[in-house]
Amino acid sequence: MVSYFTVDGTGENTNFQKEISNMMHGFGDNPNPNAATVVLVENVVLQQLKSMLQEASHYAVLRGSKTITNFEIIYLMRKNKMKLKRLHDYQIKMDVIDKNRQVNVSNPTEPIISGIMLEDEKDPMIKKRRTHIDVIRELDEADEVGQIKFDVIDYLRKVRANKITESMCYDKYEAYHKARCSSFRTSNNVGRGFVKLERWINPTKELKLTIPALEVLCFVAYETVAEIVDAVFLIRQDAKKKYGDPFSKFEGGYFCNPMSLNNAVYIKSGFEGVPAITVAEVREVLRRYFNPRTGMNGLFYRNMNLELPSRYIAI
């Protein structure tokens, strides 16, 4: 399968195949994911992000701005309250990590990005940029996000990770932990952490993106990979169904049953027994996502509106 990587102005190829391979492993795929599947997932994520940028640029123009900020990206997510809640919690965690990182540097009085002055240092009268939480609160007039107290998506993923690692040796656990830490943010530096991501999705610099916008796109890309892997496990669970036995699909297998923690995630011990996700399974996931009327009462319907011009897996 051909990888539709992007080429920046320097002629270098930019791709996230290594990062996506680690992410898929961290979400429960085989330690050695199928290379063709990784390429397909990469192409899907890139296409989703580029479509999102085009739609966000349209809203930016309507607002009289030539720059895409975090407001436009979060505005596209406004209907999925659970993902807004996850983004809200994501920023809280990242703020704590960044704060601890600044305390641990040798000279905390100097900016983290050498040679670059922050906007607040140039002119103290400049209005502070809105954080993701500020934008979410502005869009969530009914406080629906604030009323969500339980993140079921995070819970199910942690249950799966717990089942995978319960019989894992230290060396394998260390490799699995590194895979779980993979993301589209390639550096801990606030200003340089999204350089590769911007070069990947905006190689010609046609669109102007702020760092907060890139941070939200990083979150969306990560969730896209996670949703695809989660959906593959649902397909494998559905494939175990036997006609005449409505409970047959809950007999263990390659899934995590949310109704019972006693069911094993995999047939064999640990995670080595799970077969690698195939291209056919990912294509089946895409078919179900983009054809929601196939089984309106099924797990993939997700209240999608067929009149929408585009659909995004992560939101």
Coordinates of N, CA and C in Angstrom, one line a residue, residues 9 29 58 76 138 156 162 209 227 250 257 303:
G9 N 8.7 22.1 2.2 CA 9.5 22.9 1.3 C 10.9 22.5 1.1
D29 N -3.3 -3.3 20.1 CA -2.9 -4.0 18.9 C -1.7 -4.9 19.2
H58 N -12.7 28.1 6.9 CA -14.0 28.7 6.5 C -14.6 29.5 7.6
L76 N -15.8 22.9 15.9 CA -16.2 21.7 15.1 C -16.5 20.5 16.0
E138 N -17.2 28.8 26.7 CA -17.9 29.7 25.9 C -19.0 29.0 25.0
L156 N -12.9 2.5 29.7 CA -12.8 1.2 29.0 C -11.4 1.0 28.4
N162 N -5.2 -2.6 31.5 CA -5.0 -3.4 32.7 C -5.0 -4.9 32.4
L209 N -1.6 28.7 11.4 CA -2.1 28.0 12.5 C -1.4 28.5 13.8
E227 N -10.0 5.7 18.3 CA -11.3 5.3 17.9 C -11.3 4.2 16.9
F250 N -20.2 -12.3 24.1 CA -19.6 -11.9 25.3 C -18.7 -13.0 25.9
N257 N -15.4 -6.4 27.4 CA -16.9 -6.2 27.6 C -17.1 -5.2 28.7
N303 N -25.5 8.8 16.2 CA -26.3 10.0 16.0 C -25.8 10.9 14.8

